[in-house]
């Protein structure tokens, strides 16, 4: 194994619920940074009320990252840059899917840079197989009884089906 970069990275998101696309970004970040803290936004401002509680969203991720010893999962209620500082992180790592992610991320990047020029934001391109995968898409699919096997871990699929099946 090549030596890992030092330091801590934050992977923030609402993770409502976590998908294989998120887990791909978390796994890739864990290969590059010594420590990764997955920050689960308690109450997202932009997306309104979540389907799952922060506790459930954290435990879905914890179950899925058991094999990654350098990944921790924590809920947070503050600005992402404050959460990053609290953990001594030097980077915020995010996944980029399509153009729509880019526009939003560019705006967030300018705001975060202004507040915390010492914390770098790093973007990983979504894996092609997960480029069109989103938590909202998965919730919608679950509502209509769609097959979630290739999209989320089995325990998450089960909880989604329970919560949303019409
Ligand atoms: P979503 O847009 O699915 O609700 P979140 O707000 O939880 O996602 O996003 C957390 C981070 O994960 C963001 O950086 C987002 O761009 C990234 N992400 C979400 N889905 C994917 C995916 N399928 N592939 C790569 N990155 C993703």
Coordinates of C-alpha atoms in Angstrom, one line a residue, residues 10-15 37-45 50 53-55 57-58 61 72-87 92 94 104 108 112:
X10 CA -14.9 15.6 6.2
X11 CA -17.5 14.1 3.9
X12 CA -20.7 16.1 4.7
X13 CA -24.2 15.4 3.5
X14 CA -27.8 14.7 4.5
X15 CA -27.5 11.0 3.6
X37 CA -15.3 12.0 9.4
X38 CA -18.7 11.6 7.7
X39 CA -20.8 14.5 8.8
X40 CA -24.5 13.9 8.8
X41 CA -26.5 17.1 8.7
X42 CA -29.1 17.0 11.5
X43 CA -31.7 19.2 9.8
X44 CA -30.8 20.1 6.2
X45 CA -32.0 23.7 5.4
X50 CA -35.8 14.2 6.3
X53 CA -33.9 10.7 11.8
X54 CA -30.2 11.7 12.1
X55 CA -29.7 8.7 14.4
X57 CA -29.0 8.0 9.0
X58 CA -25.8 7.8 11.0
X61 CA -23.6 4.6 7.4
X72 CA -16.1 7.8 11.8
X73 CA -19.7 9.0 11.5
X74 CA -21.1 12.1 13.4
X75 CA -24.2 14.1 13.2
X76 CA -23.8 17.9 13.1
X77 CA -25.9 21.1 13.4
X78 CA -23.4 23.8 12.5
X79 CA -21.7 25.2 9.4
X80 CA -19.7 22.6 7.6
X81 CA -16.5 24.7 8.0
X82 CA -17.1 24.9 11.8
X83 CA -17.6 21.1 11.9
X84 CA -14.4 20.6 9.9
X85 CA -12.5 22.9 12.3
X86 CA -13.9 21.0 15.3
X87 CA -12.3 17.9 13.9
X92 CA -14.0 18.9 2.8
X94 CA -17.6 16.1 -1.9
X104 CA -24.5 24.3 -6.3
X108 CA -21.0 26.6 -1.6
X112 CA -16.8 28.2 2.5

